CSV table of C-alpha atoms in Angstrom, one decimal:
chain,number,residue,atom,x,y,z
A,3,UNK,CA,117.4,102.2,111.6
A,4,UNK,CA,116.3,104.9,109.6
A,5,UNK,CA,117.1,108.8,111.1
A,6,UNK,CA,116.0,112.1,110.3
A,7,UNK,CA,117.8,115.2,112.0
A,8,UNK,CA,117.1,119.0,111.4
A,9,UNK,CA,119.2,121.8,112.5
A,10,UNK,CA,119.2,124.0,113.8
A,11,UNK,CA,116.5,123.5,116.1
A,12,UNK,CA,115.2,126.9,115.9
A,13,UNK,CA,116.0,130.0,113.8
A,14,UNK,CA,115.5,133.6,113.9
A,15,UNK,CA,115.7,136.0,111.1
A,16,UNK,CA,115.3,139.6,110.0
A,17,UNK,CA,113.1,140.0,107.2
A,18,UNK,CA,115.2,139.9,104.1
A,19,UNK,CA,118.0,137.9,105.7
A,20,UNK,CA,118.3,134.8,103.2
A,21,UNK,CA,119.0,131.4,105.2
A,22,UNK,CA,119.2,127.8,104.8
A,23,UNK,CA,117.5,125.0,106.9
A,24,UNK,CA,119.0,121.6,107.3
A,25,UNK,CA,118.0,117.8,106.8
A,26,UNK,CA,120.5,115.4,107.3
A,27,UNK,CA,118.8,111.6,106.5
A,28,UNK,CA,119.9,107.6,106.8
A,29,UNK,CA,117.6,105.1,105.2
A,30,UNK,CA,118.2,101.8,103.5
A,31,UNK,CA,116.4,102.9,100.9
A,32,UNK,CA,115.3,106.7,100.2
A,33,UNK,CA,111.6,106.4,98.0
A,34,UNK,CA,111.3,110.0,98.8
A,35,UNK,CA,112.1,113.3,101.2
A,36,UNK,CA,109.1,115.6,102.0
A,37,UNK,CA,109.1,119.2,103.5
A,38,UNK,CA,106.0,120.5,105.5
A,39,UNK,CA,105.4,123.6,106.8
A,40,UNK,CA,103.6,123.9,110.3
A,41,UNK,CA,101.4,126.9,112.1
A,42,UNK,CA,101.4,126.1,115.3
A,43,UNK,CA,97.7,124.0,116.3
A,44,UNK,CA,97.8,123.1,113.5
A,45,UNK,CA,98.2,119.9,110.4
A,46,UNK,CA,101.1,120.4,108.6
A,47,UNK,CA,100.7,121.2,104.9
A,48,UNK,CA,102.4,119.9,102.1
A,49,UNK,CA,105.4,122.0,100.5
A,50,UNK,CA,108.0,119.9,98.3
A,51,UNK,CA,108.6,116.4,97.1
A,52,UNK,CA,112.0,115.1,96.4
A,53,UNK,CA,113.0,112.2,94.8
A,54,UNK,CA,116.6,111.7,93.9
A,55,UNK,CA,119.7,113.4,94.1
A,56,UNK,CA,120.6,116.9,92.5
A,57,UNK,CA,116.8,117.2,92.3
A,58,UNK,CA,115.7,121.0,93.1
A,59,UNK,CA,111.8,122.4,93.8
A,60,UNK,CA,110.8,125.6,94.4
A,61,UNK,CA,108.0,127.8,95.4
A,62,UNK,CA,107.7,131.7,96.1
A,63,UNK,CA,110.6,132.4,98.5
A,64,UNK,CA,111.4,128.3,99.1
A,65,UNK,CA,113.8,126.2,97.6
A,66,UNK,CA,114.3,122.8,98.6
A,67,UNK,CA,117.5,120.9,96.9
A,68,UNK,CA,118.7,117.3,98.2
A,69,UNK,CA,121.9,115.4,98.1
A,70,UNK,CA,122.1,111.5,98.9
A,71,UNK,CA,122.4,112.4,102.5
A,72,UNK,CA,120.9,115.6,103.1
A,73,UNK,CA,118.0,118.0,101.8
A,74,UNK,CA,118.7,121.9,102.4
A,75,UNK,CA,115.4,124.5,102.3
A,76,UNK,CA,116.6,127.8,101.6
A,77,UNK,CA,114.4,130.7,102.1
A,78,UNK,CA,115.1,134.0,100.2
A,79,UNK,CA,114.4,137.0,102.0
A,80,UNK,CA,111.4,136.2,103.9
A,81,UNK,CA,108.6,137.8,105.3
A,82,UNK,CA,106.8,137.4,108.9
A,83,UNK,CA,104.7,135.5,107.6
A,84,UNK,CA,107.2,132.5,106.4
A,85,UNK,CA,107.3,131.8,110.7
A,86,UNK,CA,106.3,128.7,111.1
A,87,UNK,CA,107.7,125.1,112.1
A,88,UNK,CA,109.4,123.9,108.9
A,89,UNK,CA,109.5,120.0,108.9
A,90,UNK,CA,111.6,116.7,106.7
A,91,UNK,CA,110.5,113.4,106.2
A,92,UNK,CA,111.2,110.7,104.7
A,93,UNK,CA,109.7,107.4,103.3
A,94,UNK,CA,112.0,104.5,102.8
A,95,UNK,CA,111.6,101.4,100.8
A,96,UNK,CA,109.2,99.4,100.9
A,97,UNK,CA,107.0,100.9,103.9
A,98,UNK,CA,104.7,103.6,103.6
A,99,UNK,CA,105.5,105.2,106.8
A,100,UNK,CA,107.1,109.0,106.1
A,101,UNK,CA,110.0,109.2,109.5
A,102,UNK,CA,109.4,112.8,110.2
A,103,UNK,CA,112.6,115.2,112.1
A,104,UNK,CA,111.3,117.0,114.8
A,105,UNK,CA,111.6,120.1,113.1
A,106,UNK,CA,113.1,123.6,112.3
A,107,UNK,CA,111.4,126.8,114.2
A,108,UNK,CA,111.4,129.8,112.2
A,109,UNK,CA,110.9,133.2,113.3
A,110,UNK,CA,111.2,136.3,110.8
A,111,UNK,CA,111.0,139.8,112.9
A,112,UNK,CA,110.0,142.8,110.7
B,24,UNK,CA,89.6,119.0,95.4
B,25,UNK,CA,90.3,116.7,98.4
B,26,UNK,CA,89.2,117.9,102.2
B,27,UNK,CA,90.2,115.8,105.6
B,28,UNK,CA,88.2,116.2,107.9
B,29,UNK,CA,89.1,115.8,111.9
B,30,UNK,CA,86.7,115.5,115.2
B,31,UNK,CA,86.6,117.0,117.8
B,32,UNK,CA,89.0,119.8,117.5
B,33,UNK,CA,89.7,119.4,121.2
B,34,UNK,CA,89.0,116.9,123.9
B,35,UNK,CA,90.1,116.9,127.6
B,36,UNK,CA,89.6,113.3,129.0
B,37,UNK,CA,89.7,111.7,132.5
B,38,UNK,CA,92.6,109.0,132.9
B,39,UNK,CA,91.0,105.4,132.2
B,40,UNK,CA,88.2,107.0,130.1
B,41,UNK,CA,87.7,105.4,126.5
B,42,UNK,CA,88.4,107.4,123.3
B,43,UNK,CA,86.8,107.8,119.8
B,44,UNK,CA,88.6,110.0,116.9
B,45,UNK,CA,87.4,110.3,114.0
B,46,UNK,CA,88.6,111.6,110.2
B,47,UNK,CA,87.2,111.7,107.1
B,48,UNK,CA,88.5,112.5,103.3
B,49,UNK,CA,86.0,113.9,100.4
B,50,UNK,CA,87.2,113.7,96.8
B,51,UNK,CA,89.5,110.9,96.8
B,52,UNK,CA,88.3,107.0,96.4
B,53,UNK,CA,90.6,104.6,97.8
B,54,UNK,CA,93.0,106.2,99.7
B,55,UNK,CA,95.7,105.4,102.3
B,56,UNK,CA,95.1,106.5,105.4
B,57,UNK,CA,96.7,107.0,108.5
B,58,UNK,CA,96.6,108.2,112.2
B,59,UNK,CA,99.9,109.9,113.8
B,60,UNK,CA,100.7,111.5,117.0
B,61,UNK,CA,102.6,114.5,117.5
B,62,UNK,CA,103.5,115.0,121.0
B,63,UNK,CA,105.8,117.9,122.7
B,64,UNK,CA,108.9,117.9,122.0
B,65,UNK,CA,108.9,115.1,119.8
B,66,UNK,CA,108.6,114.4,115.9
B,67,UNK,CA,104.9,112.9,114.1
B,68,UNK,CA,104.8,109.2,115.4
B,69,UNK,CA,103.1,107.1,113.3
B,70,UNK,CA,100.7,105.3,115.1
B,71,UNK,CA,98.6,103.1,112.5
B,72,UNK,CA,97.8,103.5,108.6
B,73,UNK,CA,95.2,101.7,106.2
B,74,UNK,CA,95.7,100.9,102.6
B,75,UNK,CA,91.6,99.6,102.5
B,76,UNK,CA,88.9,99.1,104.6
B,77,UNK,CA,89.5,97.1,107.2
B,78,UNK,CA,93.3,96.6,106.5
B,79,UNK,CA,94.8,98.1,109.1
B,80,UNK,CA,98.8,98.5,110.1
B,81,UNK,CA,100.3,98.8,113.8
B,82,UNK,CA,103.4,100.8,113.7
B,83,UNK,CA,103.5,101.3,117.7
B,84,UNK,CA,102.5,99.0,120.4
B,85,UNK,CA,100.0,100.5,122.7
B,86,UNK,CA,96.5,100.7,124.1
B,87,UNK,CA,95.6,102.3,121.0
B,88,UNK,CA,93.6,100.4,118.0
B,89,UNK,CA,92.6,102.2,114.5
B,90,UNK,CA,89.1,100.9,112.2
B,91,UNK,CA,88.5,101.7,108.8
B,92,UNK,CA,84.8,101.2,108.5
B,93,UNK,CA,84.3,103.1,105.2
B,94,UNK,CA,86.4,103.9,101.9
B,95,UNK,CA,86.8,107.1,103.6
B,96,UNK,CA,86.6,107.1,107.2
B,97,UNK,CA,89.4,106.4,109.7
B,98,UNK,CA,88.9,106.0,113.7
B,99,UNK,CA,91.3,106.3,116.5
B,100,UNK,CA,90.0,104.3,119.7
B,101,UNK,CA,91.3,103.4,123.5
B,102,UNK,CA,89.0,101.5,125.7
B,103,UNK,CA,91.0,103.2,128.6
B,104,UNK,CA,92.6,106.0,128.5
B,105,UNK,CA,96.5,106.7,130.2
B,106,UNK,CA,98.5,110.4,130.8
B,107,UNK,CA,100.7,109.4,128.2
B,108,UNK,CA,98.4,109.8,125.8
B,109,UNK,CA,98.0,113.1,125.7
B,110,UNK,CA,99.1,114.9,122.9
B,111,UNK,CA,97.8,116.2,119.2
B,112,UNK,CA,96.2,113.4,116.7
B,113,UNK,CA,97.0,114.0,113.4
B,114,UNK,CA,95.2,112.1,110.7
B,115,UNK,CA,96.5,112.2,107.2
B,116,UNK,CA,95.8,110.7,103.2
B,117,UNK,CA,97.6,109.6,100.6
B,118,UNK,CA,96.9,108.6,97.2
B,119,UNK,CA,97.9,104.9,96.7
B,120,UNK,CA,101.3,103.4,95.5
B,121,UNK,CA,104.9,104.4,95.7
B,122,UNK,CA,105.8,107.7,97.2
B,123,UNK,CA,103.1,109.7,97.7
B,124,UNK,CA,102.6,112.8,99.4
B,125,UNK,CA,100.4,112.5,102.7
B,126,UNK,CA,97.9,115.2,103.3
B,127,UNK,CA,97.2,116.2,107.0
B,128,UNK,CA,94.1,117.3,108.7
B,129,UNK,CA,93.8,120.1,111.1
B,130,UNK,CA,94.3,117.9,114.1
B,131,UNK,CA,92.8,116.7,117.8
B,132,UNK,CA,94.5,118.5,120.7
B,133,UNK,CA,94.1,115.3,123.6
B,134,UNK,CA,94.6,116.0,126.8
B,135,UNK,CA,94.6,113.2,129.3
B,136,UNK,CA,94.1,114.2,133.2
């Protein structure tokens, strides 16, 4: 059965204070890993794409990278306004279905 | 550029009452579609997703049922509500073929009493 697990569960940062956030995934067959970012009521919104190992992505102060069992987000010093819920998916052959993790809560104090 | 669109916002239902979400996407033709639930605690759940009109996929048993009248248009139904169904309703698109990103809508917050 296909699993996706985040850690930690929650984070809290100083602003500035670089970090990494964890996927760790099992599928039979990895089509792709997706990272969402998620205010809290509401959708989550689109960040990254991954596709195969040693593949890296980034935008502003996020970085996503991903090995054949895990995808790490780093954030480089980040602001209050990077808090959010970051969450990993994953879409295994040959469903369309992305398996999300239940998610990283990130909280950056000025 | 594409919108989804999700309604109503919020609903607070009475247990055994019936249920109608709906979600709609401008500036796409053809998309997938689908409908999941995110409830607390817990990761998205997907519930059902389309690939055309009237093809629709069951991912979870339940009293839940999805229609795709339109190219565009997705609905989330109960004919009877239960307190476990409470929760927030996500509906989301993706273009069609191998791994694609979905896009989500702002979401329903249900609440079943």
């Amino acid at each position: 059965e296909d699993q996706v697990t985040q850690s930690p569960e929650a984070l809290r940062l100083q602003e500035g204070e670089s970090s990494s956030l964890n996927c760790s995934y099992t599928v039979s067959g990895l089509r792709g890993l997706f990272w969402y970012r998620q205010d809290p009521g509401k959708g989550p919104e689109f960040l990254f794409t991954l596709y195969s190992a040693g593949e890296e992505k980034e935008k502003e102060r996020l970085k996503a990278t991903l090995t054949k069992k895990e995808s790490f987000l780093h954030i480089t010093a980040p602001k209050p306004e990077d808090s959010a819920t970051y969450l990993c998916a994953v879409q295994a052959l040959p469903g369309y279905a992305l398996n999300f993790g239940k998610g990283t809560s990130l909280l950056v104090t000025p | 550029s594409q919108t989804i669109h999700q309604w109503p916002a919020t609903l607070v239902q009475p247990v055994g009452s019936p249920l109608s979400l709906e979600c709609t996407v401008e500036g796409t033709s053809n998309p997938n579609l689908y409908w999941y639930r995110q409830a607390a605690g817990r990761g998205l759940q997907l519930l059902f997703y389309s690939v055309g009109i009237g093809q629709i996929s069951s991912e979870v048993p339940q009293n839940l049922s999805a229609s795709r009248p339109q190219d565009r248009q997705f609905i989330l139904s109960s004919k009877k509500l239960l307190l476990s169904d409470s929760g927030f309703y996500l509906c989301a698109w993706g273009a069609g073929g191998p791994v694609r990103e979905q896009f989500f809508g702002p979401g329903t917050r249900l609440t079943v009493l």
